[in-house]
Coordinates of C-alpha atoms in Angstrom, one line a residue:
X316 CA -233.0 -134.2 28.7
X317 CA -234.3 -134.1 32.4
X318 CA -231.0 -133.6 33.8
X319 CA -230.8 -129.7 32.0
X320 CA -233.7 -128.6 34.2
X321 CA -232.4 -130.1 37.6
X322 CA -229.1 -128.6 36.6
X323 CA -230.3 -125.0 35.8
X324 CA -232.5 -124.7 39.2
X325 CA -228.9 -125.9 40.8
X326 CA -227.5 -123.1 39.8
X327 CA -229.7 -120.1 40.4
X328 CA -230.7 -122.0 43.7
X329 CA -229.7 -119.4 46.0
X330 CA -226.9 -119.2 49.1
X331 CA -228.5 -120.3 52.3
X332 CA -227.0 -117.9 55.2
X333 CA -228.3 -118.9 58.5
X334 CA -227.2 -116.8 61.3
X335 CA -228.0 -117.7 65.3
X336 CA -227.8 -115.5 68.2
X337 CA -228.9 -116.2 71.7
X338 CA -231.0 -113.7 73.2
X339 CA -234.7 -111.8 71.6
X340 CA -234.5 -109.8 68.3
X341 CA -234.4 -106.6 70.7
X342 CA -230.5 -106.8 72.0
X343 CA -227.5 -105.2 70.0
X344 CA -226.3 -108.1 69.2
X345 CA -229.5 -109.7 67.4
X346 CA -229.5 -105.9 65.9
X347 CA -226.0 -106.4 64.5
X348 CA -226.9 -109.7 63.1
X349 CA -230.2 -108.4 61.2
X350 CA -227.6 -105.6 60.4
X351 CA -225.7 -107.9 58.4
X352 CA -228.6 -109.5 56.9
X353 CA -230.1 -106.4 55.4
X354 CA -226.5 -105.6 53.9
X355 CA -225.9 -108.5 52.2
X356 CA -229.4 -108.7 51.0
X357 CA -229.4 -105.1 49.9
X358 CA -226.1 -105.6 47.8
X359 CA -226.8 -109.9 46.8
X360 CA -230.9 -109.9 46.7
X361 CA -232.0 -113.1 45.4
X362 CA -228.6 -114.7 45.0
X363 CA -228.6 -115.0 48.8
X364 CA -231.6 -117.0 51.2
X365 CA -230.6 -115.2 54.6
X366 CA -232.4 -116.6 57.8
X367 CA -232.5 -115.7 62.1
X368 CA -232.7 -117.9 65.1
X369 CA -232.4 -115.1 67.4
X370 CA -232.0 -117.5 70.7
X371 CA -231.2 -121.0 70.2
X372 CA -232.9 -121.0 74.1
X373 CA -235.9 -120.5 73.1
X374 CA -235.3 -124.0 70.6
X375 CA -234.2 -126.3 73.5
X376 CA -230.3 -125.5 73.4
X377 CA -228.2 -124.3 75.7
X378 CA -226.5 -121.4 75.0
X379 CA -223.1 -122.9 74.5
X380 CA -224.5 -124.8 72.0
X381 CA -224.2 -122.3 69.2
X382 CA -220.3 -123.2 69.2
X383 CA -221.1 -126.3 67.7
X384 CA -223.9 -125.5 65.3
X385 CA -221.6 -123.1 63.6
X386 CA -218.6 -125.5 63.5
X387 CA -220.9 -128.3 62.3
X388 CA -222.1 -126.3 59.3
X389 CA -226.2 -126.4 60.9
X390 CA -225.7 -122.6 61.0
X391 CA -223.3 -120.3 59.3
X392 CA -222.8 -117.7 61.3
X393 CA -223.0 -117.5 64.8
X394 CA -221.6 -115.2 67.7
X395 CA -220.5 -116.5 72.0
X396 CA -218.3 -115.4 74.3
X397 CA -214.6 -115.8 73.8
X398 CA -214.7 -117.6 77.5
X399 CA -216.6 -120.5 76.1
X400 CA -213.7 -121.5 73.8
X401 CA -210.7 -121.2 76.5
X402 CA -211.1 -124.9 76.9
X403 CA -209.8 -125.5 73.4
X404 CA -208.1 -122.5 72.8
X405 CA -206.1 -121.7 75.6
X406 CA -204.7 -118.6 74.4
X407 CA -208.4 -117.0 74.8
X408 CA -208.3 -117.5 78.8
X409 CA -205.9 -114.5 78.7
X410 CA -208.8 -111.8 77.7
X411 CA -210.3 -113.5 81.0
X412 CA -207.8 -112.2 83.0
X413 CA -209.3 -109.4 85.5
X414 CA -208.5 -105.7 85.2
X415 CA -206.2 -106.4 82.1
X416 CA -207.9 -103.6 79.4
X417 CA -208.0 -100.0 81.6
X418 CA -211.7 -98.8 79.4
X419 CA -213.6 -99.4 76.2
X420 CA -211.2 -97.5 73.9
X421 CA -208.3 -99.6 75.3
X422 CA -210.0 -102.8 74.8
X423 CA -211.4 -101.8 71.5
X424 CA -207.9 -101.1 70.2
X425 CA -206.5 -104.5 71.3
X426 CA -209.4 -106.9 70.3
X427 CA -209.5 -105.2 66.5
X428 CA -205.7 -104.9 66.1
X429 CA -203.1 -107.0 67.0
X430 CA -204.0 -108.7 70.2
X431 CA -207.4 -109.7 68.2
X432 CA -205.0 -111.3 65.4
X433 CA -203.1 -113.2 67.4
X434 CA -206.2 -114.6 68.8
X435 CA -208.2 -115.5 65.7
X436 CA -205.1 -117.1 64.5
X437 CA -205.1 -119.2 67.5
X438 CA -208.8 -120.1 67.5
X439 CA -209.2 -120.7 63.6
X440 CA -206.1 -123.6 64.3
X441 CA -208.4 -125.5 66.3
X442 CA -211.4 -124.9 65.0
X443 CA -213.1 -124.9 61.9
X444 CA -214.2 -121.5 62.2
X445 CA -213.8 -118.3 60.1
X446 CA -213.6 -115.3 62.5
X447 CA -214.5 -111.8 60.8
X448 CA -214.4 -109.5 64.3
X449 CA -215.6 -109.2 67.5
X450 CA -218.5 -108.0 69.4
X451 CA -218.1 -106.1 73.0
X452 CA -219.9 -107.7 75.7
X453 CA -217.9 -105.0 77.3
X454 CA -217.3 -105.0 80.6
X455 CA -219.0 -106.9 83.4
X456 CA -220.2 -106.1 87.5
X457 CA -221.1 -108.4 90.1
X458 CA -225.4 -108.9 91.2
X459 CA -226.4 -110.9 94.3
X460 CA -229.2 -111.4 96.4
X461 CA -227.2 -111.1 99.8
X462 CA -225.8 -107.6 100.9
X463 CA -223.8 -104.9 99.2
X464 CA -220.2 -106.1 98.0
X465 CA -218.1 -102.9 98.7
X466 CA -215.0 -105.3 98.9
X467 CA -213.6 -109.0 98.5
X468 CA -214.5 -109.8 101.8
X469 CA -217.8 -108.9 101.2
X470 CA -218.1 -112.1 98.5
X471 CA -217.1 -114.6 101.0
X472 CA -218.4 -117.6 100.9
X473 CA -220.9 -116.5 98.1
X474 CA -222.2 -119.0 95.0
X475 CA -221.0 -117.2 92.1
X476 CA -222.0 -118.7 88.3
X477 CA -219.0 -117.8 86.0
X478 CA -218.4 -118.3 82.2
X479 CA -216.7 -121.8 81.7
X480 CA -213.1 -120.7 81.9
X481 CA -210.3 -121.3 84.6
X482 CA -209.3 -117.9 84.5
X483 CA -212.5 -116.7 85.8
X484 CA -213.0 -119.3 88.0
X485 CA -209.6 -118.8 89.9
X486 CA -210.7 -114.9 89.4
X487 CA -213.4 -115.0 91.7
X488 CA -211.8 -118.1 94.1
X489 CA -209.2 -115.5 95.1
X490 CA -211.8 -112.9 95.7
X491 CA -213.2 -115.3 98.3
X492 CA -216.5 -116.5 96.5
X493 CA -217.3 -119.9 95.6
X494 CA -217.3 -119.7 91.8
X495 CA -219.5 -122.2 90.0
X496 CA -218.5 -122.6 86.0
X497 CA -222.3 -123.6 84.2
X498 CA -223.7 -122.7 81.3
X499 CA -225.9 -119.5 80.9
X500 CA -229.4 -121.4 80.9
X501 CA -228.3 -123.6 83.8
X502 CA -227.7 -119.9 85.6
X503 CA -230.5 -118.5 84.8
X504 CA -232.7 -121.3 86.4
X505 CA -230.7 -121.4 89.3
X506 CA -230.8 -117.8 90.2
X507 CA -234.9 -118.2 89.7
X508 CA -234.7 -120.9 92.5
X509 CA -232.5 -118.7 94.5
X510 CA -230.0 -121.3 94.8
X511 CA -227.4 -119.3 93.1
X512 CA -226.3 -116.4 95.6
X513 CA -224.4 -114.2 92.7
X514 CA -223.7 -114.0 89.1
X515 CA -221.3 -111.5 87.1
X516 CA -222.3 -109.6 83.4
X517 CA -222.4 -106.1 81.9
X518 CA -225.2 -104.7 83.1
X519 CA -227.4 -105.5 79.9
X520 CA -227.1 -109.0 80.1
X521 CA -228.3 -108.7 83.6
X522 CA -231.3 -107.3 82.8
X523 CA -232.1 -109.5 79.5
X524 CA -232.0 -112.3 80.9
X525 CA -233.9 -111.1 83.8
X526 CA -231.9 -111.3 87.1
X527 CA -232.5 -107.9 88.0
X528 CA -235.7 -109.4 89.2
X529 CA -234.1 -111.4 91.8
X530 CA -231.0 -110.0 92.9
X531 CA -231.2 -106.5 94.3
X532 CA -227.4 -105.9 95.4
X533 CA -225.6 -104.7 92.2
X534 CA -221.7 -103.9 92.3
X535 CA -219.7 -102.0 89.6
X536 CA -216.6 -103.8 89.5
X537 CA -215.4 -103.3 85.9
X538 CA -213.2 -107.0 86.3
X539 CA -213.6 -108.6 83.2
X540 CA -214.1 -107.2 79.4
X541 CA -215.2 -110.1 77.4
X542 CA -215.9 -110.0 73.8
X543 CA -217.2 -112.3 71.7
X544 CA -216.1 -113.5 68.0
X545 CA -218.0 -113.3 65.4
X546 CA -217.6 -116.8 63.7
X547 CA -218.2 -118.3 60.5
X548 CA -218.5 -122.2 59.6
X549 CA -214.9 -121.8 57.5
X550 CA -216.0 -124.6 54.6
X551 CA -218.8 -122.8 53.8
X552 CA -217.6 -119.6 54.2
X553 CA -214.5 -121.0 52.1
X554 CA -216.9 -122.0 49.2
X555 CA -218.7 -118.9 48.9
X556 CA -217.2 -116.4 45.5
X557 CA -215.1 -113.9 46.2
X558 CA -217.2 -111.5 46.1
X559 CA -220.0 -112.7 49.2
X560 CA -216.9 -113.3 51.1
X561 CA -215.5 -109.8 50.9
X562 CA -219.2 -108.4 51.7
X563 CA -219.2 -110.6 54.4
X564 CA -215.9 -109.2 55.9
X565 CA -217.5 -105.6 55.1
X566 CA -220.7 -106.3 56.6
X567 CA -219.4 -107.7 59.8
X568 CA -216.8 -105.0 60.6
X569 CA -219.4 -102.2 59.8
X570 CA -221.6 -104.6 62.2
X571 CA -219.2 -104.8 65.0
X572 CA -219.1 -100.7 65.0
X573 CA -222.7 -100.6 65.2
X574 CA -223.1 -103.1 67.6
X575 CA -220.4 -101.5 70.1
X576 CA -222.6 -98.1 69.9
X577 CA -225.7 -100.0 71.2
X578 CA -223.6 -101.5 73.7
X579 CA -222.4 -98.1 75.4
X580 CA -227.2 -96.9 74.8
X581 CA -227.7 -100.3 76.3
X582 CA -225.7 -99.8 79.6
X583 CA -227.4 -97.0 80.3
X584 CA -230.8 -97.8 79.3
X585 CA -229.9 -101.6 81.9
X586 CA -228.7 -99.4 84.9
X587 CA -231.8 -97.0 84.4
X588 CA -233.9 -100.4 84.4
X589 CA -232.2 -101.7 87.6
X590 CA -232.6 -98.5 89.6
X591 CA -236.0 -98.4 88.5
X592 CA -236.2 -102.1 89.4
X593 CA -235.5 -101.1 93.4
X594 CA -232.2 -102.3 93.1
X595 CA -229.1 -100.9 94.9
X596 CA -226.1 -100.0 92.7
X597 CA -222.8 -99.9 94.7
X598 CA -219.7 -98.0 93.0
X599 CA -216.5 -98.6 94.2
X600 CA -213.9 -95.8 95.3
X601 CA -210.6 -96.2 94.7
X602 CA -209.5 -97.9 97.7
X603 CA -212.0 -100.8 97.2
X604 CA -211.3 -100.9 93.6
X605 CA -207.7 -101.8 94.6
X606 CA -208.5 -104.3 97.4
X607 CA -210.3 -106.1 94.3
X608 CA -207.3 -105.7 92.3
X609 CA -204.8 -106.8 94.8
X610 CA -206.6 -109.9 95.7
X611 CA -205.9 -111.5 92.4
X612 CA -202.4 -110.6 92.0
X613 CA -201.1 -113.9 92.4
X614 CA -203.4 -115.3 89.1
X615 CA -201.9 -112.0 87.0
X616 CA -198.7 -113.1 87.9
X617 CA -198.9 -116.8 87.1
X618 CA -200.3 -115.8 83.6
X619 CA -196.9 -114.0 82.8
X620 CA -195.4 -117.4 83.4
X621 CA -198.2 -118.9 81.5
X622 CA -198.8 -116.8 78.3
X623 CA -195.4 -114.8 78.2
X624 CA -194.9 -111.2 78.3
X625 CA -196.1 -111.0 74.5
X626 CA -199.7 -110.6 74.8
X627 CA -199.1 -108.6 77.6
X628 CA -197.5 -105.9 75.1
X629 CA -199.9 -106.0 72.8
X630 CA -202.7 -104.6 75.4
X631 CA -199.8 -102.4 76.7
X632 CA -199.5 -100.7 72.8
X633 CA -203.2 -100.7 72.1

């Protein structure tokens, strides 16, 4: 007769969705995540036990980490940049490439339609992830605490951290610099020491984390547009009814939308916060946009060797 009891609390115990981030409750992205949260709760209530880690940072990981919480099953949900993956997936290096998307609405179009396929397709045959969309880091600028950078001479012989991808490293190698591939937190404590000369991120990331307060030289180079997946650990995502999973899908793609608005208030709201910060903002005209461009020529034309002309036509359609 005890085994009734046991059995009925098993099956009104409720779904345990744990979702990680890494950066404070006040970024777009932790918004987009709580987004999801309220969503689900508002349409599951107590079928569904939904909990945060905003930053895994602040819990003694590194911010990588999160890949492998999520594909371990330790969270369920979980969000990084696509560059932290191009190890595995080497398909993903190819949104690394520099001036590949020409704005937002260009890059939006690619990542949500076909392009964005393609690569989920290739990720989820790795990994054991579920990907449900992707969030815009958007589009990212150069800070140092040297000079002005007007053009790639300018970077010569600077220490640059970049995302752990090849692409990026090779990026910023032909642009003269001495690109260093570390993890965020490592970054972050280097540029404190001011043993790291110059790191690249959209301009919100800059001033989250803080770097703003150390490097003064800001450049609006518009090289990469990074996004990052929104991922699911796909065995638990796969055991879920129908129902939570189609919410989920739902949630995340009205998510992503709401995120990408914050995105363009947060850019604006960073520069404000750098200007007010002392800080020098250098925009590029034309002609040293196109010095920056035509230094890395040679890497765009090894990756239409490398990835073939077809991804190449689905950024051309979108």
């Amino acid at each position: 007769p005890a085994a009734f009891p046991i059995e009925d609390a098993a099956m009104t115990k409720p779904i345990q969705i744990r979702m990680a981030g890494y950066g404070p409750p006040t970024t777009g992205f932790s918004k987009a995540l709580k987004f999801i949260g309220d969503r689900l709760q508002g349409q599951f209530g107590d079928r569904l036990a939904i909990d945060y880690v905003w930053n895994i940072m602040d819990h003694g990981h590194k911010a990588e980490d999160i890949l492998g919480l999520v594909e371990h099953g330790e969270m369920t949900l979980g969000y990084q940049s696509s560059s932290y993956l191009t190890d595995r997936v080497p398909e993903l290096g190819f949104v690394d490439l520099p001036f590949l998307f020409a704005n937002n609405a260009q890059a939006r179009a690619a990542m949500d339609g076909e392009l964005g396929r393609h690569l989920v397709r290739k990720t989820e045959e790795r990994v054991g992830y579920r990907i449900l969309g992707w969030f815009e880091n958007g589009f990212r600028h150069i800070s140092n605490r040297l000079r002005p950078i007007h053009m790639p001479a300018d970077l010569e012989g600077m220490k640059i951290r970049v995302l752990p991808s090849e692409i990026q490293k090779r990026t910023f190698e032909l642009l003269g610099a001495i690109a260093m591939r570390m993890d965020l937190t490592e970054a972050i404590a280097m540029i404190k020491a001011g043993t790291l000369d110059a790191q690249e991120n959209p301009l919100a990331n800059t001033v989250t984390y803080g770097v703003h307060k150390f490097h003064k030289f800001h450049t609006l180079t518009y090289h990469f547009y990074i996004s990052r997946p929104i991922f699911l650990h796909r065995a638990t995502f796969e055991a879920w009814p129908d129902d939570l999973k189609r919410a989920m899908q739902q949630a995340v793609t009205d998510a992503v939308a709401f995120q990408r608005k914050l995105a363009v208030e947060e850019n604006e709201t960073s520069r404000k916060a750098i200007e007010d910060a002392g800080c020098e903002i250098v925009e590029l005209d034309a002609m040293e946009h196109d010095a920056f461009v035509a230094a890395v020529q040679p890497l765009l034309a090894d990756a239409r060797k490398m990835y073939g002309e077809e991804m190449f036509k689905m950024v051309a359609k979108a």
